[in-house]
Structure formats: C-alpha cells, structure tokens
Amino acid sequence: MSTSFGAQPSSSISKSEFLSSLPRWRRWLSRLNWHPVVEYEIREIEFERRKIEHENRKIECKNRKIEHENRKIEHKKRMKQLESEIARLEQANSRLERFEREHLSGSTPPPSTGDSCS
C-alpha cells in the first residue's frame, strides 16, 4: 500500500509551479515544513563554488603571466647568445681580412706547391 502526498517535483518545473499543483492542505503543510536554511545553504554553496572558480581563473591568469615572463627571459638569453656569436664572427672576419691583406696582397707571390710542369 503506497501513500502519495501529491505530485513529486520535477527538475523541469519550478518550486512555485510544483506547490501550485498541490492540494490546498498540502501547500499549507509545505509552508510548515519550509526550511529557509536549506535554500540559504544552497546559495552559500553556489557562492563558494563561484568564489573557487574565480580564484582558479586568477591562478590561471598568474600562470600565464609567469609563462609570458619566462618566454621573455628566454628570448633575451637567446638574443644575447646571438649577439655574442655575431661579435665572435665579426672578429673572425676582421682577422681573416687582415690575413688576406697581409699575405695575399700583390707584393709577394704565393708560395709554390712544387707541382710545376716546366
């Protein structure tokens, strides 16, 4: 034997719609059983959930900023490496040019290799 006190609330209807579908005595009884604490707790839980989501977004934003700063630092390091490499190559080029001027100018003939055919 089952006892039913009216229609059960559906997730698709609001609380007021559900209560209006009940008989008058059941609506009055539901007012006696109304617990605002439950609704308050639900709102508080929702507030805490939103607060946590907000904090997570702030943390993600900070992480992105840190990653951006790390990329900038890595870029600066790479640029310094390239600048030092360019400076080293420029020194090598200047030494090579000086060598060419000193040794390959028209004043002295290049040394023979001993492969002359005459």
Coordinates of N, CA and C in Angstrom, one line a residue:
M1 N 0.8 -1.2 0.0 CA 0.0 0.0 0.0 C 0.9 1.2 0.0
S2 N 0.8 2.0 -1.0 CA 1.6 3.2 -1.1 C 0.8 4.5 -0.8
T3 N 1.5 5.4 -0.1 CA 0.8 6.6 0.2 C 1.5 7.7 -0.5
S4 N 0.8 8.5 -1.3 CA 1.4 9.5 -2.1 C 0.7 10.8 -1.6
F5 N 1.6 11.8 -1.4 CA 1.1 13.1 -0.9 C 1.0 14.1 -2.1
G6 N 0.8 13.7 -3.2 CA 0.7 14.6 -4.4 C 1.8 14.4 -5.4
A7 N 1.9 15.3 -6.3 CA 2.8 15.1 -7.4 C 4.2 15.4 -6.9
Q8 N 5.2 14.6 -7.4 CA 6.6 14.8 -7.0 C 7.2 15.9 -7.8
P9 N 8.1 16.7 -7.2 CA 8.7 17.8 -8.0 C 9.5 17.3 -9.2
S10 N 9.4 17.9 -10.3 CA 10.2 17.5 -11.4 C 11.3 18.5 -11.6
S11 N 12.4 18.1 -12.2 CA 13.5 19.1 -12.4 C 13.2 20.1 -13.4
S12 N 12.1 19.9 -14.2 CA 11.8 20.8 -15.3 C 10.8 21.9 -14.8
I13 N 10.2 21.8 -13.6 CA 9.3 22.8 -13.2 C 9.8 23.5 -11.9
S14 N 9.4 24.7 -11.7 CA 9.9 25.5 -10.6 C 9.2 25.1 -9.3
K15 N 9.8 25.5 -8.2 CA 9.2 25.2 -6.9 C 7.8 25.8 -6.8
S16 N 7.6 27.0 -7.3 CA 6.2 27.6 -7.2 C 5.2 26.8 -8.0
E17 N 5.7 26.4 -9.2 CA 4.8 25.6 -10.0 C 4.4 24.3 -9.4
F18 N 5.4 23.7 -8.8 CA 5.1 22.4 -8.1 C 4.1 22.6 -6.9
L19 N 4.4 23.7 -6.1 CA 3.5 23.9 -5.0 C 2.1 24.3 -5.4
S20 N 1.9 25.0 -6.5 CA 0.6 25.3 -7.0 C -0.1 24.1 -7.5
S21 N 0.6 23.0 -7.9 CA -0.1 21.8 -8.3 C -0.6 21.0 -7.2
L22 N -0.2 21.3 -6.0 CA -0.6 20.5 -4.8 C -2.0 21.0 -4.3
P23 N -2.7 20.1 -3.6 CA -3.9 20.5 -2.9 C -3.6 21.5 -1.8
R24 N -4.7 22.2 -1.5 CA -4.5 23.3 -0.5 C -3.9 22.9 0.8
W25 N -4.4 21.7 1.3 CA -3.8 21.3 2.6 C -2.4 20.9 2.5
R26 N -1.9 20.4 1.3 CA -0.5 20.0 1.1 C 0.3 21.3 1.0
R27 N -0.2 22.3 0.4 CA 0.6 23.6 0.3 C 0.8 24.2 1.7
W28 N -0.3 24.1 2.5 CA -0.2 24.7 3.8 C 0.8 23.9 4.6
L29 N 0.8 22.5 4.4 CA 1.8 21.7 5.1 C 3.2 22.0 4.6
S30 N 3.4 22.2 3.3 CA 4.7 22.5 2.8 C 5.2 23.8 3.4
R31 N 4.3 24.8 3.7 CA 4.8 26.0 4.4 C 5.3 25.7 5.8
L32 N 4.6 24.8 6.4 CA 5.1 24.5 7.8 C 6.4 23.8 7.7
N33 N 6.7 23.0 6.7 CA 7.9 22.3 6.5 C 9.0 23.1 5.8
W34 N 8.7 24.3 5.5 CA 9.7 25.2 4.7 C 10.9 25.4 5.6
H35 N 12.0 25.2 5.0 CA 13.3 25.4 5.8 C 14.1 26.4 5.0
P36 N 14.1 27.7 5.3 CA 14.9 28.6 4.6 C 16.4 28.3 4.7
V37 N 16.8 27.6 5.7 CA 18.2 27.3 5.9 C 18.7 26.5 4.7
V38 N 17.9 25.6 4.2 CA 18.3 24.7 3.1 C 18.6 25.6 1.9
E39 N 17.7 26.5 1.6 CA 17.9 27.4 0.5 C 19.1 28.3 0.7
Y40 N 19.3 28.8 1.9 CA 20.4 29.6 2.2 C 21.7 28.8 2.0
E41 N 21.7 27.5 2.4 CA 22.9 26.7 2.3 C 23.2 26.4 0.8
I42 N 22.1 26.3 0.0 CA 22.3 26.1 -1.4 C 22.9 27.3 -2.0
R43 N 22.4 28.5 -1.7 CA 23.0 29.7 -2.2 C 24.5 29.9 -1.7
E44 N 24.7 29.5 -0.5 CA 26.1 29.6 0.1 C 27.0 28.7 -0.7
I45 N 26.6 27.5 -1.0 CA 27.4 26.5 -1.7 C 27.7 27.1 -3.1
E46 N 26.6 27.6 -3.7 CA 26.8 28.2 -5.1 C 27.8 29.4 -5.0
F47 N 27.7 30.2 -4.0 CA 28.6 31.3 -3.8 C 30.1 30.8 -3.7
E48 N 30.2 29.8 -2.8 CA 31.6 29.2 -2.6 C 32.1 28.6 -3.9
R49 N 31.3 28.0 -4.7 CA 31.7 27.4 -6.0 C 32.2 28.5 -6.9
R50 N 31.4 29.6 -7.0 CA 31.8 30.7 -7.8 C 33.1 31.3 -7.4
K51 N 33.2 31.4 -6.0 CA 34.4 32.0 -5.5 C 35.7 31.2 -5.8
I52 N 35.5 29.8 -5.8 CA 36.6 28.9 -6.1 C 36.9 29.1 -7.6
E53 N 35.9 29.1 -8.4 CA 36.1 29.3 -9.9 C 36.9 30.6 -10.2
H54 N 36.5 31.7 -9.4 CA 37.2 33.0 -9.6 C 38.6 32.8 -9.2
E55 N 38.9 32.2 -8.1 CA 40.3 32.0 -7.6 C 41.1 31.2 -8.7
N56 N 40.4 30.2 -9.2 CA 41.1 29.3 -10.2 C 41.5 30.2 -11.5
R57 N 40.5 31.1 -11.9 CA 40.8 31.9 -13.0 C 42.0 32.9 -12.7
K58 N 42.0 33.4 -11.5 CA 43.1 34.3 -11.1 C 44.4 33.5 -11.1
I59 N 44.4 32.3 -10.6 CA 45.7 31.5 -10.6 C 46.1 31.2 -12.1
E60 N 45.1 30.9 -13.0 CA 45.5 30.6 -14.4 C 46.0 31.9 -15.0
C61 N 45.5 33.0 -14.7 CA 46.0 34.3 -15.2 C 47.4 34.5 -14.7
K62 N 47.7 34.3 -13.5 CA 49.0 34.5 -12.9 C 50.0 33.5 -13.6
N63 N 49.6 32.3 -13.8 CA 50.4 31.3 -14.5 C 50.7 31.7 -15.9
R64 N 49.7 32.3 -16.6 CA 50.0 32.8 -18.0 C 51.0 33.9 -18.0
K65 N 50.9 34.8 -17.0 CA 51.8 35.9 -16.9 C 53.2 35.4 -16.6
I66 N 53.3 34.4 -15.7 CA 54.7 33.8 -15.4 C 55.2 33.2 -16.7
E67 N 54.4 32.4 -17.4 CA 54.9 31.8 -18.6 C 55.4 32.9 -19.6
H68 N 54.6 34.0 -19.7 CA 55.0 35.0 -20.6 C 56.3 35.6 -20.2
E69 N 56.5 35.9 -18.9 CA 57.8 36.4 -18.4 C 58.9 35.4 -18.7
N70 N 58.7 34.1 -18.5 CA 59.7 33.1 -18.8 C 60.1 33.1 -20.3
R71 N 59.1 33.3 -21.1 CA 59.4 33.3 -22.6 C 60.2 34.6 -22.9
K72 N 59.9 35.7 -22.3 CA 60.7 36.9 -22.5 C 62.1 36.8 -22.0
I73 N 62.3 36.1 -20.9 CA 63.7 35.9 -20.4 C 64.4 35.0 -21.3
E74 N 63.8 33.9 -21.8 CA 64.4 33.0 -22.7 C 64.8 33.7 -24.0
H75 N 63.9 34.6 -24.5 CA 64.2 35.4 -25.7 C 65.4 36.3 -25.5
K76 N 65.5 37.0 -24.3 CA 66.6 37.8 -24.0 C 67.9 37.0 -24.0
K77 N 67.8 35.9 -23.4 CA 69.0 35.0 -23.3 C 69.5 34.6 -24.7
R78 N 68.5 34.2 -25.6 CA 68.8 33.8 -26.9 C 69.4 35.0 -27.7
M79 N 68.8 36.2 -27.5 CA 69.3 37.4 -28.2 C 70.8 37.7 -27.8
K80 N 71.1 37.5 -26.5 CA 72.5 37.8 -26.0 C 73.4 36.7 -26.6
Q81 N 73.0 35.5 -26.7 CA 73.8 34.4 -27.4 C 74.1 34.8 -28.8
L82 N 73.0 35.2 -29.5 CA 73.2 35.6 -30.9 C 74.1 36.8 -31.1
E83 N 74.0 37.8 -30.2 CA 74.8 39.0 -30.3 C 76.3 38.6 -30.0
S84 N 76.5 37.7 -29.0 CA 77.9 37.3 -28.8 C 78.5 36.4 -30.0
E85 N 77.6 35.6 -30.6 CA 78.0 34.9 -31.7 C 78.3 35.8 -32.9
I86 N 77.5 36.8 -33.1 CA 77.8 37.8 -34.2 C 79.1 38.5 -33.9
A87 N 79.3 38.9 -32.6 CA 80.6 39.6 -32.3 C 81.8 38.7 -32.6
R88 N 81.7 37.4 -32.2 CA 82.8 36.4 -32.5 C 83.0 36.3 -34.0
L89 N 81.9 36.2 -34.7 CA 82.1 36.1 -36.2 C 82.7 37.3 -36.8
E90 N 82.3 38.5 -36.3 CA 82.9 39.7 -36.8 C 84.4 39.8 -36.5
Q91 N 84.8 39.3 -35.3 CA 86.2 39.3 -35.0 C 87.0 38.3 -36.0
A92 N 86.3 37.2 -36.2 CA 87.0 36.2 -37.1 C 87.1 36.8 -38.5
N93 N 86.0 37.5 -39.0 CA 86.1 38.1 -40.3 C 87.2 39.1 -40.4
S94 N 87.3 40.0 -39.3 CA 88.3 41.0 -39.4 C 89.7 40.4 -39.4
R95 N 89.9 39.3 -38.6 CA 91.2 38.6 -38.7 C 91.5 38.0 -40.0
L96 N 90.5 37.5 -40.6 CA 90.6 36.9 -42.0 C 90.9 38.0 -43.0
E97 N 90.2 39.1 -42.9 CA 90.5 40.2 -43.8 C 91.9 40.7 -43.6
R98 N 92.4 40.8 -42.4 CA 93.8 41.3 -42.1 C 94.8 40.3 -42.7
F99 N 94.5 39.0 -42.5 CA 95.4 37.9 -43.0 C 95.4 38.1 -44.6
E100 N 94.3 38.2 -45.2 CA 94.2 38.3 -46.7 C 95.0 39.6 -47.1
R101 N 94.9 40.7 -46.4 CA 95.6 41.9 -46.8 C 97.1 41.7 -46.7
E102 N 97.5 41.1 -45.6 CA 99.0 40.9 -45.3 C 99.6 39.8 -46.2
H103 N 98.9 38.7 -46.4 CA 99.5 37.6 -47.1 C 99.1 37.4 -48.5
L104 N 98.0 37.9 -48.9 CA 97.6 37.7 -50.3 C 97.6 39.0 -51.1
S105 N 98.2 40.0 -50.7 CA 98.4 41.2 -51.5 C 99.4 40.9 -52.6
G106 N 99.4 41.8 -53.6 CA 100.3 41.5 -54.8 C 101.7 41.7 -54.5
S107 N 102.2 42.0 -53.3 CA 103.6 42.3 -53.1 C 104.4 41.0 -53.1
T108 N 103.9 39.9 -52.6 CA 104.7 38.7 -52.6 C 103.9 37.6 -53.3
P109 N 104.5 36.9 -54.2 CA 103.8 35.8 -54.9 C 103.4 34.7 -53.9
P110 N 102.4 34.0 -54.1 CA 102.0 32.9 -53.3 C 103.0 31.8 -53.4
P111 N 103.3 31.1 -52.3 CA 104.3 30.1 -52.3 C 103.9 29.0 -53.3
S112 N 104.9 28.4 -54.0 CA 104.5 27.3 -55.0 C 104.4 26.0 -54.3
T113 N 103.6 25.2 -54.9 CA 103.3 23.9 -54.3 C 104.3 22.8 -54.7
G114 N 105.1 23.2 -55.7 CA 106.1 22.2 -56.3 C 105.5 21.4 -57.4
D115 N 104.4 21.7 -57.9 CA 103.7 20.9 -58.9 C 103.9 21.6 -60.3
S116 N 105.0 22.2 -60.5 CA 105.2 22.9 -61.8 C 105.5 21.9 -62.9
C117 N 105.0 22.2 -64.1 CA 105.1 21.3 -65.2 C 106.3 21.7 -66.1
S118 N 107.0 22.7 -65.8 CA 108.0 23.1 -66.7 C 109.4 22.6 -66.4

